[in-house]
CSV table of C-alpha atoms in Angstrom, one decimal:
chain,number,residue,atom,x,y,z
A,64,MET,CA,0.2,0.1,-0.3
A,65,ALA,CA,1.4,3.5,-1.0
A,66,PRO,CA,2.1,6.0,1.0
A,67,LYS,CA,-0.7,8.8,2.2
A,68,ARG,CA,0.2,12.3,2.7
A,69,PRO,CA,-3.3,14.3,3.7
A,70,LYS,CA,-3.6,18.2,3.8
A,71,GLY,CA,-5.5,19.1,6.9
A,72,ALA,CA,-4.0,20.8,11.1
A,73,GLY,CA,-4.9,22.5,13.5
A,74,ALA,CA,-3.3,23.8,17.0
A,75,PHE,CA,-4.2,23.2,20.6
A,76,PRO,CA,-3.4,23.6,24.1
A,77,LYS,CA,-0.8,21.6,26.2
A,78,PRO,CA,-2.4,18.6,28.0
A,79,VAL,CA,-2.2,18.5,32.3
A,80,GLU,CA,-3.2,15.7,33.4
A,81,SER,CA,-3.8,16.1,37.3
A,82,PRO,CA,-6.9,13.8,38.6
A,83,ALA,CA,-10.1,16.8,38.6
A,84,PRO,CA,-9.9,18.4,42.7
A,85,LYS,CA,-13.9,18.0,42.2
A,86,THR,CA,-16.2,15.5,40.8
A,87,PRO,CA,-17.2,18.1,38.3
A,88,ASP,CA,-20.6,18.9,36.6
A,89,PRO,CA,-21.2,16.4,33.4
A,90,SER,CA,-22.0,19.3,31.2
A,91,GLU,CA,-18.6,20.1,31.3
A,92,LEU,CA,-17.2,16.6,30.8
A,93,TYR,CA,-15.4,15.7,27.4
A,94,ALA,CA,-14.4,12.3,26.1
A,95,ALA,CA,-12.1,11.4,23.5
A,96,LEU,CA,-11.4,7.3,22.9
A,97,ASP,CA,-8.9,6.2,20.4
A,98,LEU,CA,-9.9,2.8,18.9
A,99,GLY,CA,-6.0,2.1,17.1
A,100,THR,CA,-4.7,-1.0,15.6
A,101,ASN,CA,-3.9,-2.7,18.9
A,102,SER,CA,-5.1,-0.6,21.9
A,103,CYS,CA,-8.5,0.9,22.6
A,104,ARG,CA,-7.2,3.8,25.2
A,105,MET,CA,-10.4,6.8,26.7
A,106,LEU,CA,-9.9,10.2,28.1
A,107,ILE,CA,-13.0,12.0,30.1
A,108,ALA,CA,-11.6,15.3,30.9
A,109,GLN,CA,-12.7,19.1,32.2
A,110,PRO,CA,-11.6,21.9,30.7
A,111,LYS,CA,-10.3,24.3,32.9
A,112,GLY,CA,-7.9,27.8,32.4
A,113,SER,CA,-6.0,26.8,28.9
A,114,GLN,CA,-5.3,23.2,30.3
A,115,PHE,CA,-7.9,19.9,30.9
A,116,HIS,CA,-7.4,18.3,34.4
A,117,VAL,CA,-8.0,14.2,33.8
A,118,VAL,CA,-11.5,13.0,35.0
A,119,ASP,CA,-11.1,9.3,33.5
A,120,SER,CA,-9.1,7.3,31.3
A,121,PHE,CA,-9.5,3.3,30.3
A,122,SER,CA,-6.3,1.8,28.5
A,123,LYS,CA,-7.0,-2.1,26.9
A,124,SER,CA,-4.9,-4.0,25.0
A,125,VAL,CA,-7.3,-5.0,21.9
A,126,GLN,CA,-5.3,-6.7,19.2
A,127,LEU,CA,-8.2,-5.4,16.1
A,128,GLY,CA,-6.0,-5.6,13.6
A,129,SER,CA,-5.0,-9.3,14.7
A,130,GLY,CA,-5.0,-10.8,11.1
A,131,LEU,CA,-5.7,-7.9,9.4
A,132,GLU,CA,-2.4,-8.3,6.8
A,133,LYS,CA,-3.2,-12.1,5.5
A,134,THR,CA,-7.0,-11.1,4.8
A,135,GLY,CA,-7.7,-7.8,4.7
A,136,ARG,CA,-10.8,-8.3,7.4
A,137,LEU,CA,-10.9,-8.1,11.1
A,138,SER,CA,-11.7,-11.7,12.7
A,139,ARG,CA,-14.0,-12.3,14.5
A,140,GLY,CA,-11.9,-12.3,17.7
A,141,SER,CA,-10.9,-9.6,17.1
A,142,MET,CA,-14.1,-7.7,17.2
A,143,ARG,CA,-15.3,-9.6,20.1
A,144,ARG,CA,-12.0,-8.7,22.1
A,145,THR,CA,-13.1,-4.9,20.7
A,146,ILE,CA,-16.3,-4.9,22.1
A,147,GLN,CA,-15.5,-5.6,25.3
A,148,ALA,CA,-13.9,-3.4,26.3
A,149,LEU,CA,-16.2,-1.2,24.8
A,150,ARG,CA,-18.2,-1.9,26.8
A,151,ILE,CA,-16.5,-0.8,28.9
A,152,CYS,CA,-15.3,3.0,27.4
A,153,GLN,CA,-19.9,3.1,27.6
A,154,GLN,CA,-20.0,1.8,31.0
A,155,LYS,CA,-17.7,5.0,32.7
A,156,LEU,CA,-19.1,7.7,29.9
A,157,LYS,CA,-22.9,6.5,31.5
A,158,ARG,CA,-21.3,6.7,34.7
A,159,HIS,CA,-20.1,10.4,34.4
A,160,ARG,CA,-23.4,11.2,31.9
A,161,VAL,CA,-21.4,12.7,29.1
A,162,LYS,CA,-22.1,14.2,26.9
A,163,HIS,CA,-19.3,16.0,24.4
A,164,MET,CA,-17.8,12.7,23.3
A,165,ARG,CA,-15.4,12.0,20.1
A,166,LEU,CA,-15.5,8.1,19.7
A,167,VAL,CA,-12.7,7.3,17.0
A,168,ALA,CA,-10.9,3.8,15.6
A,169,THR,CA,-7.8,4.7,12.8
A,170,GLU,CA,-5.7,2.7,10.4
A,171,ALA,CA,-7.0,-1.0,11.5
A,172,CYS,CA,-11.0,0.2,10.4
A,173,ARG,CA,-9.6,1.8,7.8
A,174,ARG,CA,-7.3,-1.1,5.6
A,175,ALA,CA,-10.5,-3.9,7.2
A,176,LYS,CA,-13.1,-4.6,4.4
A,177,ASN,CA,-15.8,-5.4,6.9
A,178,ALA,CA,-15.2,-2.2,8.4
A,179,LYS,CA,-18.6,-0.5,7.7
A,180,ASP,CA,-20.5,-3.5,8.8
A,181,PHE,CA,-17.4,-3.4,12.0
A,182,ILE,CA,-18.8,0.3,12.9
A,183,LYS,CA,-22.3,-0.5,13.0
A,184,GLN,CA,-22.3,-3.8,14.9
A,185,VAL,CA,-20.2,-1.8,17.6
A,186,ARG,CA,-23.4,1.9,17.9
A,187,ARG,CA,-25.9,-1.9,17.8
A,188,GLU,CA,-23.9,-3.4,21.2
A,189,THR,CA,-22.6,0.0,23.2
A,190,GLY,CA,-24.3,2.8,21.4
A,191,LEU,CA,-20.9,3.6,20.9
A,192,PRO,CA,-20.8,6.4,17.7
A,193,LEU,CA,-17.4,5.2,16.5
A,194,GLU,CA,-16.3,7.0,12.8
A,195,ILE,CA,-12.5,6.2,11.3
A,196,ILE,CA,-10.6,9.1,10.7
A,197,PRO,CA,-8.1,9.7,7.1
A,198,ALA,CA,-4.6,9.6,8.3
A,199,GLU,CA,-4.2,13.8,7.8
A,200,GLU,CA,-6.8,14.0,11.0
A,201,GLU,CA,-3.8,11.3,12.5
A,202,ALA,CA,-1.5,13.2,11.5
A,203,ARG,CA,-2.7,16.9,12.8
A,204,LEU,CA,-3.9,16.0,16.2
A,205,ALA,CA,-0.5,13.9,17.3
A,206,VAL,CA,1.0,16.9,16.2
A,207,ILE,CA,-0.9,19.7,18.0
A,208,SER,CA,-0.6,16.7,21.9
A,209,CYS,CA,3.7,17.3,20.8
A,210,ALA,CA,3.4,20.6,20.0
A,211,PRO,CA,4.6,21.5,23.9
A,212,LEU,CA,7.2,20.1,23.6
A,213,VAL,CA,9.1,22.4,20.7
A,214,SER,CA,12.4,24.2,21.5
A,215,THR,CA,12.8,27.0,21.3
A,216,LYS,CA,16.4,26.0,19.8
A,217,THR,CA,14.8,23.8,16.5
A,218,GLU,CA,14.5,24.6,13.4
A,219,GLN,CA,13.4,21.8,11.7
A,220,LEU,CA,11.5,20.0,13.6
A,221,LEU,CA,9.9,15.8,12.8
A,222,VAL,CA,6.5,15.0,14.5
A,223,VAL,CA,7.0,11.0,14.9
A,224,ASP,CA,2.9,8.9,15.9
A,225,ILE,CA,4.6,5.5,15.9
A,226,GLY,CA,0.7,3.6,16.4
A,227,GLY,CA,-0.6,0.0,16.1
A,228,GLY,CA,-0.9,0.9,11.8
A,229,SER,CA,0.5,3.1,10.8
A,230,THR,CA,3.3,6.0,11.5
A,231,GLU,CA,2.5,9.7,10.7
A,232,LEU,CA,5.0,11.8,10.2
A,233,VAL,CA,5.2,16.1,10.1
A,234,TRP,CA,8.6,17.6,9.6
A,235,ILE,CA,8.0,21.3,10.1
A,236,ASP,CA,10.4,24.4,9.4
A,237,LEU,CA,10.1,27.5,12.3
A,238,SER,CA,13.9,28.1,10.8
A,239,ASN,CA,12.0,31.4,10.0
A,240,VAL,CA,9.6,32.1,13.3
A,241,PRO,CA,11.1,33.8,16.4
A,242,ALA,CA,12.9,31.5,19.0
A,243,GLN,CA,10.6,32.4,21.4
A,244,GLU,CA,8.0,32.1,19.1
A,245,ARG,CA,8.4,28.8,17.7
A,246,PRO,CA,6.1,26.6,20.1
A,247,ARG,CA,3.5,28.8,19.6
A,248,SER,CA,3.7,29.0,15.3
A,249,ILE,CA,2.3,24.8,16.1
A,250,MET,CA,-0.8,26.3,18.1
A,251,ARG,CA,-1.5,28.9,15.7
A,252,MET,CA,-2.0,26.4,12.4
A,253,ARG,CA,-5.7,26.4,12.2
A,254,GLY,CA,-6.1,26.8,8.9
A,255,GLY,CA,-4.1,23.2,8.0
A,256,LEU,CA,-1.0,21.6,7.9
A,257,ASN,CA,-0.6,23.9,4.9
A,258,ALA,CA,-1.5,27.9,6.5
A,259,ALA,CA,-1.5,29.9,9.3
A,260,ASP,CA,-5.0,32.2,10.3
A,261,THR,CA,-2.0,35.3,12.2
A,262,PRO,CA,0.4,37.2,10.9
A,263,PHE,CA,3.3,36.0,13.0
A,264,PRO,CA,5.8,34.0,11.4
A,265,ALA,CA,4.6,30.9,10.6
A,266,ALA,CA,5.8,27.8,10.7
A,267,ARG,CA,6.5,25.5,7.5
A,268,VAL,CA,5.5,21.8,6.5
A,269,VAL,CA,8.0,21.0,4.2
A,270,ASP,CA,5.5,16.8,3.7
A,271,TRP,CA,3.6,14.7,5.9
A,272,ILE,CA,3.2,11.4,4.8
A,273,SER,CA,1.1,8.8,6.2
A,274,VAL,CA,3.0,5.0,7.0
A,275,PRO,CA,0.5,2.6,6.8
A,276,LEU,CA,3.7,0.5,8.3
A,277,GLY,CA,3.1,0.6,12.8
A,278,VAL,CA,4.4,-1.1,15.0
A,279,ALA,CA,2.0,-5.3,14.7
A,280,THR,CA,1.5,-4.6,11.0
A,281,LEU,CA,5.4,-4.7,10.0
A,282,ARG,CA,5.8,-7.5,12.8
A,283,ASP,CA,3.5,-9.2,10.9
A,284,GLN,CA,5.0,-8.4,7.3
A,285,PHE,CA,8.1,-10.7,8.6
A,286,ASN,CA,7.1,-12.9,11.4
A,287,ASP,CA,8.2,-15.5,9.0
A,288,VAL,CA,12.0,-14.6,9.6
A,289,GLU,CA,13.2,-17.5,12.8
A,290,ASP,CA,16.3,-15.5,14.4
A,291,ASP,CA,15.5,-12.0,16.4
A,292,ALA,CA,18.2,-10.1,14.2
A,293,ALA,CA,17.1,-10.7,10.4
A,294,ARG,CA,13.7,-10.1,11.7
A,295,PHE,CA,14.9,-7.0,13.0
A,296,ALA,CA,17.8,-6.0,10.6
A,297,LEU,CA,14.5,-6.3,7.4
A,298,MET,CA,12.2,-4.4,9.4
A,299,SER,CA,14.2,-1.6,9.9
A,300,TRP,CA,15.0,-1.6,6.0
A,301,PHE,CA,11.5,-2.0,4.7
A,302,PHE,CA,10.5,0.7,6.7
A,303,GLU,CA,13.2,2.7,5.6
A,304,GLU,CA,12.4,1.8,2.5
A,305,ASN,CA,9.2,3.3,2.9
A,306,LEU,CA,10.3,6.4,3.2
A,307,LYS,CA,11.9,6.9,-0.3
A,308,ASP,CA,9.1,9.7,-1.3
A,309,PHE,CA,9.6,11.8,1.5
A,310,ALA,CA,10.6,15.3,0.6
A,311,PRO,CA,12.9,15.7,3.5
A,312,TYR,CA,14.1,12.1,2.7
A,313,ALA,CA,17.8,13.0,1.0
A,314,ASP,CA,17.9,15.0,2.2
A,315,GLU,CA,21.2,15.3,5.8
A,316,GLN,CA,20.6,17.4,9.0
A,317,ALA,CA,22.6,18.7,10.2
A,318,ARG,CA,22.2,17.6,14.6
A,319,ASP,CA,21.8,21.4,16.0
A,320,GLY,CA,19.4,22.9,15.5
A,321,PHE,CA,16.3,19.3,15.1
A,322,GLN,CA,14.8,17.5,16.9
A,323,ILE,CA,12.3,14.6,16.5
A,324,VAL,CA,9.1,14.2,19.1
A,325,GLY,CA,8.0,11.0,19.4
A,326,THR,CA,4.5,9.3,19.9
A,327,SER,CA,3.8,6.1,20.9
A,328,GLY,CA,3.8,2.7,23.3
A,329,THR,CA,7.7,2.6,21.4
A,330,VAL,CA,8.9,5.5,22.2
A,331,THR,CA,8.1,6.1,26.1
A,332,THR,CA,9.3,1.8,26.2
A,333,VAL,CA,12.7,2.4,24.9
A,334,ALA,CA,12.2,6.0,27.4
A,335,ALA,CA,11.7,3.9,30.1
A,336,SER,CA,14.2,1.1,29.5
A,337,HIS,CA,16.8,3.7,29.3
A,338,LEU,CA,16.1,5.5,32.4
A,339,GLY,CA,15.4,2.2,34.4
A,340,LEU,CA,12.2,2.1,35.3
A,341,ARG,CA,10.7,-1.0,36.4
A,342,ARG,CA,7.1,0.7,37.2
A,343,TYR,CA,6.6,2.2,34.7
A,344,ASP,CA,5.8,7.3,35.7
A,345,ARG,CA,4.0,9.6,33.2
A,346,THR,CA,6.2,11.6,35.0
A,347,LYS,CA,9.5,10.8,33.9
A,348,VAL,CA,8.8,10.3,31.2
A,349,ASP,CA,7.1,12.3,29.9
A,350,GLY,CA,9.4,15.0,27.9
A,351,LEU,CA,12.2,13.8,28.8
A,352,ARG,CA,15.2,13.8,26.2
A,353,MET,CA,16.8,11.2,25.0
A,354,THR,CA,19.7,11.2,21.5
A,355,SER,CA,20.3,8.6,18.7
A,356,GLU,CA,22.5,7.0,20.7
A,357,GLN,CA,21.3,6.7,24.5
A,358,ILE,CA,18.1,5.3,21.8
A,359,ASP,CA,20.7,2.3,20.1
A,360,ALA,CA,21.9,1.5,23.3
A,361,VAL,CA,19.3,0.3,25.0
A,362,ILE,CA,17.6,-0.9,21.6
A,363,ASN,CA,21.1,-3.1,21.0
A,364,ASP,CA,20.5,-4.8,24.4
A,365,TYR,CA,17.1,-5.7,23.9
A,366,LEU,CA,18.6,-7.1,20.9
A,367,ARG,CA,20.9,-9.3,23.6
A,368,LEU,CA,18.0,-9.9,25.6
A,369,GLY,CA,16.5,-11.7,22.7
A,370,PRO,CA,12.9,-13.1,22.5
A,371,ALA,CA,12.1,-14.6,26.4
A,372,GLY,CA,14.9,-11.8,27.7
A,373,ARG,CA,12.7,-9.8,26.9
A,374,ARG,CA,9.1,-10.7,28.0
A,375,GLN,CA,11.0,-11.4,31.8
A,376,ASP,CA,12.3,-7.8,31.4
A,377,PRO,CA,10.2,-5.3,33.8
A,378,ARG,CA,11.3,-1.4,32.0
A,379,ILE,CA,9.2,-3.6,29.3
A,380,GLY,CA,6.2,-4.9,30.2
A,381,GLN,CA,4.2,-8.0,29.1
A,382,ASP,CA,1.4,-6.3,27.1
A,383,ARG,CA,4.1,-4.0,25.6
A,384,HIS,CA,6.9,-7.3,25.1
A,385,ALA,CA,6.2,-8.0,21.5
A,386,LEU,CA,5.9,-5.1,19.8
A,387,ILE,CA,8.5,-3.6,21.0
A,388,MET,CA,11.0,-4.9,18.2
A,389,SER,CA,9.0,-4.1,15.7
A,390,GLY,CA,9.0,-0.1,16.9
A,391,SER,CA,12.2,-0.4,17.3
A,392,ALA,CA,13.2,-0.7,14.1
A,393,ILE,CA,10.5,1.6,13.0
A,394,LEU,CA,12.3,4.4,15.1
A,395,GLN,CA,16.0,3.0,14.7
A,396,ALA,CA,15.3,3.8,11.1
A,397,LEU,CA,14.4,7.3,11.7
A,398,LEU,CA,17.1,7.5,13.5
A,399,ARG,CA,19.9,5.7,10.7
A,400,CYS,CA,17.9,8.8,8.5
A,401,TRP,CA,17.9,11.3,11.2
A,402,PRO,CA,20.7,11.9,14.4
A,403,THR,CA,20.0,14.0,16.8
A,404,ASP,CA,21.0,15.2,20.4
A,405,ARG,CA,17.0,15.9,20.7
A,406,LEU,CA,14.1,13.7,20.4
A,407,SER,CA,11.4,14.9,22.4
A,408,VAL,CA,9.2,11.9,24.4
A,409,ALA,CA,6.0,12.9,24.6
A,410,ASP,CA,3.2,10.0,26.4
A,411,ARG,CA,1.1,11.7,24.6
A,412,GLY,CA,-1.6,12.2,21.0
A,413,LEU,CA,-4.5,11.4,19.7
A,414,ARG,CA,-6.8,11.1,22.3
A,415,GLU,CA,-5.0,14.8,24.2
A,416,GLY,CA,-5.7,16.3,20.9
A,417,LEU,CA,-9.7,15.6,20.5
A,418,LEU,CA,-10.6,16.7,23.7
A,419,TYR,CA,-8.5,20.3,22.0
A,420,ALA,CA,-10.2,19.9,19.2
A,421,GLN,CA,-13.5,19.5,21.0
A,422,MET,CA,-12.8,21.8,23.6
A,423,SER,CA,-11.3,24.3,20.9
A,424,ALA,CA,-14.5,24.4,19.1
A,425,ASP,CA,-16.7,24.7,21.9
A,426,GLY,CA,-14.7,28.0,23.5
A,427,VAL,CA,-14.7,26.3,26.7
A,428,LEU,CA,-10.5,27.6,27.1
A,429,GLU,CA,-9.2,29.5,28.7
A,430,ASP,CA,-7.0,31.5,25.5
A,431,GLY,CA,-3.6,32.0,28.2
A,432,PRO,CA,-0.5,31.5,28.2
A,433,PHE,CA,0.9,28.5,26.0
C-alpha cells in the first residue's frame, strides 16, 4: 500500500493530566476515544483554564488488527475483544454522564474490508458512535498534542507518531519564526498543516506522510523470519524503504537546531528502559530528551536479551514485549536517516488532540499563556 500524504491540521494548548479537584458538572466533561490497531484508549476530561484535568481513563490491548495483513478483514475474535473493551468505555461514559465526546478508529478500520459492518455492530451492541478518521486527521492531532515539547532552539522539527497500524511523520520548518514563538507557532496552525491564520511568522510544513506500517503491521510482515536479529534488520530496512517519497528523506540534516518529537508506546518504553524504570512513571518519561546514541544503546540491549529475555524484562512489560522490536526497528530507521541529540519523548497523542479540538470548538478553553 502506497503511503498517503494528507492535508489538514490545527493546534491547541497543552494537556495537564492531573485529577480533577472535585466532582465535575457532567455538562463540562469531554471524552476522547482512540481505537487503534492494537489498543483501545479513552480519556474523560474537564477543561480548566487553557488546559484540562483528566477525570477518568481507560486503556486495553485489544489487537483489533490481528490477522488483518493476511485476510484484509477484522477477525471475529478481535472484534469480540474490542467490543468487550468498548462496553467498559460505554459504562464509564454513562457513569460520568458525558455529553461531549468524539470516539474514533484509525488504521485497522481504514484498511479492513468489513470495517463498516464492524462500526455498525459497535453502535448496535454498545450505542457508541464510533467514526473512522483519515490519516490526515491522525497526523494533525499528533502535532497538536506534541507541540508543547518543541524547543525554542529548534529550527527543523520532525513529529513522529508510531501507531499499531501506521506511522505518521510531519516535518516542520521553524527557521523563520522567532525563537520564543516557535512552540506557539505550531499552535497557531488553525487552517491546516499548510496554512496559518495569523499575522505572525508561521511554521511551514515541508512535507508529511502516513506510512501504512506500525508496530503490529510491520511485525506481521516478518513473522516468518525466525532469527531475531535478522528479523529486526529486515523490519528496519523495509520501513526505511517506505520513506523514499518523504521529501526530507535524502537531505542531510545537521543535529544543531534539529529536534524529533516521538509519540508512541515504543518511544515511551525505550525511554523507560533508558531510565531503568521497573515501574512506569509518566512524570519521568513525558518530555524526556534522548540522543540517538542513548536510543541505540537501549535497542542493542533489547537484541542482546532476545525474545525470552524481553518477555521477562520489567522495563518493557507484558503488554509491550511482542511489539517492542518492530517499534524499535521503525525508530532506528528514523534515527539512521536523521540522527539527533534531541529526541523528545511524548506520552500524549491522539486522545489529547481530540479533547482539545472539541474544547476549542466549543470555546471552553481560556486563551491563556502557552
